[in-house]
Tab-separated table of C-alpha atoms in Angstrom:
chain	number	residue	atom	x	y	z
A	1	MET	CA	-8.117	120.074	-15.735
A	2	LYS	CA	-10.015	121.247	-18.798
A	3	VAL	CA	-13.576	122.443	-18.792
A	4	LEU	CA	-15.726	122.474	-21.942
A	5	VAL	CA	-18.572	124.925	-21.933
A	6	PRO	CA	-21.071	124.743	-24.881
A	7	VAL	CA	-22.849	128.037	-25.468
A	8	LYS	CA	-25.798	128.714	-27.654
A	9	ARG	CA	-26.706	131.885	-29.699
A	10	VAL	CA	-30.408	132.752	-29.155
A	11	VAL	CA	-32.876	135.540	-29.483
A	12	ASP	CA	-32.172	137.918	-26.625
A	13	TYR	CA	-34.343	137.363	-23.551
A	14	ASN	CA	-35.581	140.946	-23.742
A	15	VAL	CA	-36.956	140.662	-27.235
A	16	LYS	CA	-40.594	139.948	-27.862
A	17	VAL	CA	-40.424	137.169	-30.569
A	18	ARG	CA	-42.561	137.282	-33.600
A	19	VAL	CA	-43.763	134.434	-35.710
A	20	LYS	CA	-43.255	134.471	-39.421
A	21	SER	CA	-46.060	135.138	-41.627
A	22	ASP	CA	-46.077	131.671	-43.226
A	23	ASN	CA	-45.972	130.041	-39.766
A	24	THR	CA	-42.743	128.166	-40.480
A	25	GLY	CA	-40.863	129.473	-37.454
A	26	VAL	CA	-39.854	132.436	-35.381
A	27	ASP	CA	-38.643	135.626	-37.248
A	28	ILE	CA	-35.027	136.362	-36.355
A	29	ALA	CA	-34.272	138.926	-39.085
A	30	ASN	CA	-32.892	142.146	-37.527
A	31	VAL	CA	-33.410	140.810	-34.073
A	32	LYS	CA	-30.842	141.147	-31.233
A	33	MET	CA	-29.099	137.841	-30.536
A	34	SER	CA	-27.193	137.012	-27.501
A	35	MET	CA	-25.716	134.080	-25.424
A	36	ASN	CA	-28.363	131.682	-23.814
A	37	PRO	CA	-28.642	132.885	-20.186
A	38	PHE	CA	-28.242	129.341	-18.722
A	39	ASP	CA	-25.040	129.002	-20.815
A	40	GLU	CA	-23.752	132.373	-19.546
A	41	ILE	CA	-24.086	130.939	-16.068
A	42	ALA	CA	-22.254	127.892	-17.172
A	43	VAL	CA	-19.340	130.037	-18.474
A	44	GLU	CA	-19.271	132.093	-15.192
A	45	GLU	CA	-19.089	128.959	-13.119
A	46	ALA	CA	-16.268	127.489	-15.248
A	47	VAL	CA	-14.233	130.767	-14.936
A	48	ARG	CA	-14.842	130.797	-11.185
A	49	LEU	CA	-13.533	127.229	-10.816
A	50	ARG	CA	-10.494	128.317	-12.775
A	51	GLU	CA	-9.935	131.292	-10.486
A	52	LYS	CA	-10.028	128.993	-7.451
A	53	GLY	CA	-7.205	126.984	-9.060
A	54	VAL	CA	-9.323	123.838	-9.607
A	55	VAL	CA	-9.380	124.264	-13.467
A	56	THR	CA	-6.530	125.057	-15.725
A	57	GLU	CA	-8.341	125.842	-19.088
A	58	VAL	CA	-11.827	126.854	-20.020
A	59	ILE	CA	-12.955	126.044	-23.680
A	60	ALA	CA	-16.060	127.595	-25.004
A	61	VAL	CA	-17.910	125.792	-27.787
A	62	SER	CA	-20.732	126.747	-30.082
A	63	CYS	CA	-22.470	125.064	-32.991
A	64	GLY	CA	-24.274	126.968	-35.710
A	65	VAL	CA	-23.830	129.779	-38.182
A	66	THR	CA	-20.795	132.161	-38.554
A	67	GLN	CA	-22.414	134.720	-36.355
A	68	CYS	CA	-21.951	132.301	-33.336
A	69	GLN	CA	-18.483	133.658	-33.243
A	70	GLU	CA	-19.806	136.776	-31.529
A	71	THR	CA	-21.307	134.563	-28.686
A	72	LEU	CA	-17.970	132.830	-28.312
A	73	ARG	CA	-16.207	136.247	-28.162
A	74	THR	CA	-18.638	137.008	-25.248
A	75	ALA	CA	-17.616	133.873	-23.550
A	76	MET	CA	-14.040	134.642	-23.891
A	77	ALA	CA	-14.769	138.234	-22.547
A	78	ILE	CA	-16.253	136.579	-19.468
A	79	GLY	CA	-13.039	134.656	-19.047
A	80	ALA	CA	-12.864	131.496	-21.313
A	81	ASP	CA	-9.379	130.861	-22.580
A	82	ARG	CA	-10.111	129.883	-26.091
A	83	ALA	CA	-13.118	128.807	-28.302
A	84	ILE	CA	-14.249	126.387	-30.881
A	85	LEU	CA	-17.043	126.989	-33.400
A	86	VAL	CA	-18.582	124.031	-35.255
A	87	GLU	CA	-19.831	125.978	-38.145
A	88	THR	CA	-22.914	124.737	-40.067
A	89	THR	CA	-26.027	126.274	-41.627
A	90	GLU	CA	-28.103	123.143	-41.053
A	91	GLU	CA	-30.844	123.222	-38.535
A	92	LEU	CA	-29.391	121.753	-35.272
A	93	GLN	CA	-31.530	119.754	-32.985
A	94	PRO	CA	-30.544	118.545	-29.571
A	95	LEU	CA	-29.283	115.009	-30.702
A	96	SER	CA	-27.169	116.516	-33.433
A	97	VAL	CA	-25.504	119.067	-31.043
A	98	ALA	CA	-24.934	116.275	-28.539
A	99	LYS	CA	-23.098	114.159	-31.164
A	100	LEU	CA	-20.957	117.255	-32.237
A	101	LEU	CA	-20.117	117.800	-28.573
A	102	LYS	CA	-19.266	114.129	-28.042
A	103	ALA	CA	-16.843	114.356	-30.906
A	104	LEU	CA	-15.187	117.375	-29.294
A	105	VAL	CA	-15.108	115.711	-25.858
A	106	ASP	CA	-13.303	112.778	-27.381
A	107	LYS	CA	-10.872	115.303	-28.953
A	108	GLU	CA	-10.189	117.616	-25.972
A	109	GLN	CA	-10.739	115.118	-23.226
A	110	PRO	CA	-12.041	117.656	-20.572
A	111	GLY	CA	-12.453	116.682	-16.968
A	112	LEU	CA	-15.820	118.455	-16.866
A	113	VAL	CA	-18.436	119.720	-19.229
A	114	ILE	CA	-20.622	122.494	-17.938
A	115	LEU	CA	-23.562	123.701	-19.954
A	116	GLY	CA	-26.925	125.356	-19.421
A	117	LYS	CA	-29.844	123.118	-18.475
A	118	GLN	CA	-31.874	124.396	-21.442
A	119	ALA	CA	-31.916	127.046	-24.173
A	120	ILE	CA	-34.578	129.682	-23.921
A	121	ASP	CA	-35.597	129.366	-27.630
A	122	ASP	CA	-36.573	125.602	-28.007
A	123	ASP	CA	-36.765	124.819	-24.117
A	124	CYS	CA	-35.791	121.227	-25.006
A	125	ASN	CA	-33.657	120.483	-21.914
A	126	GLN	CA	-32.148	117.498	-23.696
A	127	THR	CA	-28.481	118.249	-24.874
A	128	GLY	CA	-26.806	117.757	-21.606
A	129	GLN	CA	-28.506	114.412	-20.845
A	130	MET	CA	-27.975	113.173	-24.389
A	131	LEU	CA	-24.250	114.076	-24.229
A	132	ALA	CA	-23.889	112.215	-20.957
A	133	ALA	CA	-25.499	109.107	-22.442
A	134	LEU	CA	-23.371	109.196	-25.646
A	135	CYS	CA	-20.134	109.868	-23.657
A	136	ASP	CA	-21.195	107.181	-21.018
A	137	LEU	CA	-20.298	109.821	-18.236
A	138	PRO	CA	-21.997	110.540	-15.074
A	139	GLN	CA	-24.270	113.639	-15.030
A	140	ALA	CA	-25.787	116.144	-12.505
A	141	THR	CA	-28.595	118.282	-13.825
A	142	PHE	CA	-30.199	121.526	-12.617
A	143	ALA	CA	-27.053	122.411	-10.497
A	144	SER	CA	-27.434	125.357	-7.926
A	145	LYS	CA	-23.991	124.622	-6.396
A	146	VAL	CA	-20.917	122.901	-7.752
A	147	GLU	CA	-17.761	121.934	-5.759
A	148	ILE	CA	-14.848	119.985	-7.242
A	149	ALA	CA	-12.377	118.120	-4.953
A	150	ASP	CA	-10.403	114.736	-4.905
A	151	GLY	CA	-11.456	113.752	-8.510
A	152	LYS	CA	-15.253	114.171	-7.686
A	153	ALA	CA	-17.912	116.893	-8.261
A	154	ARG	CA	-20.287	117.562	-5.381
A	155	VAL	CA	-23.429	119.043	-6.974
A	156	THR	CA	-26.432	120.367	-5.212
A	157	ARG	CA	-29.476	119.994	-7.529
A	158	GLU	CA	-32.754	121.816	-7.506
A	159	VAL	CA	-35.582	119.166	-7.541
A	160	ASP	CA	-39.340	119.409	-7.034
A	161	GLY	CA	-39.089	118.565	-3.321
A	162	GLY	CA	-36.216	121.005	-2.572
A	163	LEU	CA	-32.430	120.401	-2.825
A	164	GLU	CA	-30.588	117.185	-3.542
A	165	THR	CA	-26.780	116.778	-3.228
A	166	VAL	CA	-24.992	114.197	-5.450
A	167	SER	CA	-21.458	113.214	-5.693
A	168	ILE	CA	-20.216	112.169	-9.174
A	169	SER	CA	-16.817	111.028	-10.449
A	170	LEU	CA	-14.926	113.163	-13.028
A	171	PRO	CA	-15.024	113.420	-15.970
A	172	ALA	CA	-18.696	114.320	-15.805
A	173	ILE	CA	-21.430	116.356	-17.294
A	174	VAL	CA	-23.126	119.234	-15.254
A	175	THR	CA	-26.066	121.335	-16.327
A	176	THR	CA	-26.633	124.705	-14.666
A	177	ASP	CA	-29.823	126.183	-13.081
A	178	LEU	CA	-30.594	129.927	-12.659
A	179	ARG	CA	-29.412	130.077	-8.899
A	180	LEU	CA	-25.954	128.615	-9.442
A	181	ASN	CA	-24.462	132.149	-9.874
A	182	GLU	CA	-24.843	135.597	-11.282
A	183	PRO	CA	-22.706	136.139	-14.374
A	184	ARG	CA	-20.257	139.107	-14.175
A	185	TYR	CA	-20.511	142.278	-16.144
A	186	VAL	CA	-18.312	142.095	-19.230
A	187	THR	CA	-15.935	145.051	-19.203
A	188	LEU	CA	-14.535	146.791	-22.371
A	189	PRO	CA	-10.880	145.753	-21.717
A	190	ASN	CA	-11.924	142.114	-21.435
A	191	ILE	CA	-13.865	142.472	-24.715
A	192	MET	CA	-10.647	143.754	-26.392
A	193	LYS	CA	-8.717	140.943	-24.950
A	194	ALA	CA	-11.236	138.403	-26.191
A	195	LYS	CA	-10.535	139.632	-29.814
A	196	LYS	CA	-6.979	138.371	-29.501
A	197	LYS	CA	-7.929	134.961	-28.025
A	198	GLN	CA	-7.853	131.725	-30.235
A	199	LEU	CA	-11.071	130.880	-31.917
A	200	GLU	CA	-10.933	127.662	-33.993
A	201	VAL	CA	-13.500	127.011	-36.672
A	202	VAL	CA	-14.320	123.366	-37.668
A	203	LYS	CA	-17.001	121.689	-39.809
A	204	PRO	CA	-19.203	118.755	-38.716
A	205	ALA	CA	-17.469	116.645	-41.245
A	206	ASP	CA	-14.107	117.392	-39.595
A	207	LEU	CA	-15.485	115.841	-36.523
A	208	GLY	CA	-16.895	112.812	-38.469
A	209	VAL	CA	-20.503	113.898	-37.651
A	210	GLU	CA	-23.383	113.838	-40.109
A	211	ILE	CA	-26.167	116.235	-39.206
A	212	LYS	CA	-29.500	114.314	-39.466
A	213	ASN	CA	-32.675	115.645	-37.952
A	214	HIS	CA	-35.497	113.361	-36.772
A	215	LEU	CA	-38.019	115.963	-35.849
A	216	LYS	CA	-39.958	118.205	-38.331
A	217	THR	CA	-41.691	121.504	-37.336
A	218	LEU	CA	-45.162	121.429	-38.794
A	219	LYS	CA	-46.371	124.899	-37.746
A	220	VAL	CA	-45.493	127.684	-35.369
A	221	MET	CA	-48.270	129.759	-34.002
A	222	GLU	CA	-48.717	132.669	-31.595
A	223	PRO	CA	-50.414	131.680	-28.308
A	224	PRO	CA	-54.178	132.599	-28.223
A	225	LYS	CA	-54.774	136.125	-26.739
A	226	ARG	CA	-56.131	136.119	-23.225
A	227	SER	CA	-59.698	137.144	-22.888
A	228	ALA	CA	-60.404	139.990	-20.505
A	229	GLY	CA	-61.362	139.245	-16.838
A	230	MET	CA	-64.567	140.196	-15.209
A	231	LYS	CA	-65.485	141.562	-11.617
A	232	VAL	CA	-68.161	139.783	-9.573
A	233	PRO	CA	-70.138	141.339	-6.740
A	234	ASP	CA	-69.794	138.498	-4.220
A	235	VAL	CA	-68.401	135.050	-3.530
A	236	ALA	CA	-71.672	133.332	-4.419
A	237	THR	CA	-71.531	134.764	-7.797
A	238	LEU	CA	-67.860	133.831	-8.267
A	239	VAL	CA	-68.531	130.251	-7.235
A	240	ALA	CA	-71.540	129.956	-9.490
A	241	LYS	CA	-69.538	131.168	-12.507
A	242	LEU	CA	-66.561	128.826	-11.663
A	243	LYS	CA	-69.237	125.950	-11.539
A	244	ASN	CA	-71.356	126.713	-14.296
A	245	GLU	CA	-69.449	128.782	-16.921
A	246	ALA	CA	-65.714	127.762	-16.390
A	247	LYS	CA	-66.721	124.296	-15.113
A	248	VAL	CA	-63.553	124.113	-12.928
A	249	ILE	CA	-65.293	123.084	-9.860
């Protein structure tokens, strides 16, 4: 069984992002970029399934600029067998990415697609659900545990009330949550091996997909700075300030 793992190149989670001076977006010039943490968890889970003998091939996929090849090499260093880059300089919104992935699903016919529940740059949490709708496949989101057996995936999901376990037929779409696993440390020998693995580059036109965005970013701003707190001498003063000044009670 093949597993397709989409991965996204984002600003590293340790970097404090800066807004461009013209408020058109986030400044990514000379900023460290890395794989979206949720997608890293997805790659790790796919590799673990292959190590258990459930999966035969793990294919990493990324959509975006040429530099996304670095992200795919990282995925292959973790353990993916080969990679596909859908290269484009166009802005990619969740629906466009879902359409590109749908074309790859039709081409590769994977038994399972595992991807992060959301990217830490736009926080949309939409691509997995849109892909499931376009492919007309069952989906399980926010997975904290995945078990594959007898042509079905048993997925434990994190929901507001606790945990929910669902059983879905394969092929299917699964999106990962933080507690699914802890990605392995990428060693230097595996980084060297990843350089020799197959990385295919295609264009959206090769997949028959036209990139068309339906959302327009009007303005990007820094959040307002928090005002300093204050100390109060007693509970009565605190209640009075909450009631009369903050007006929250």
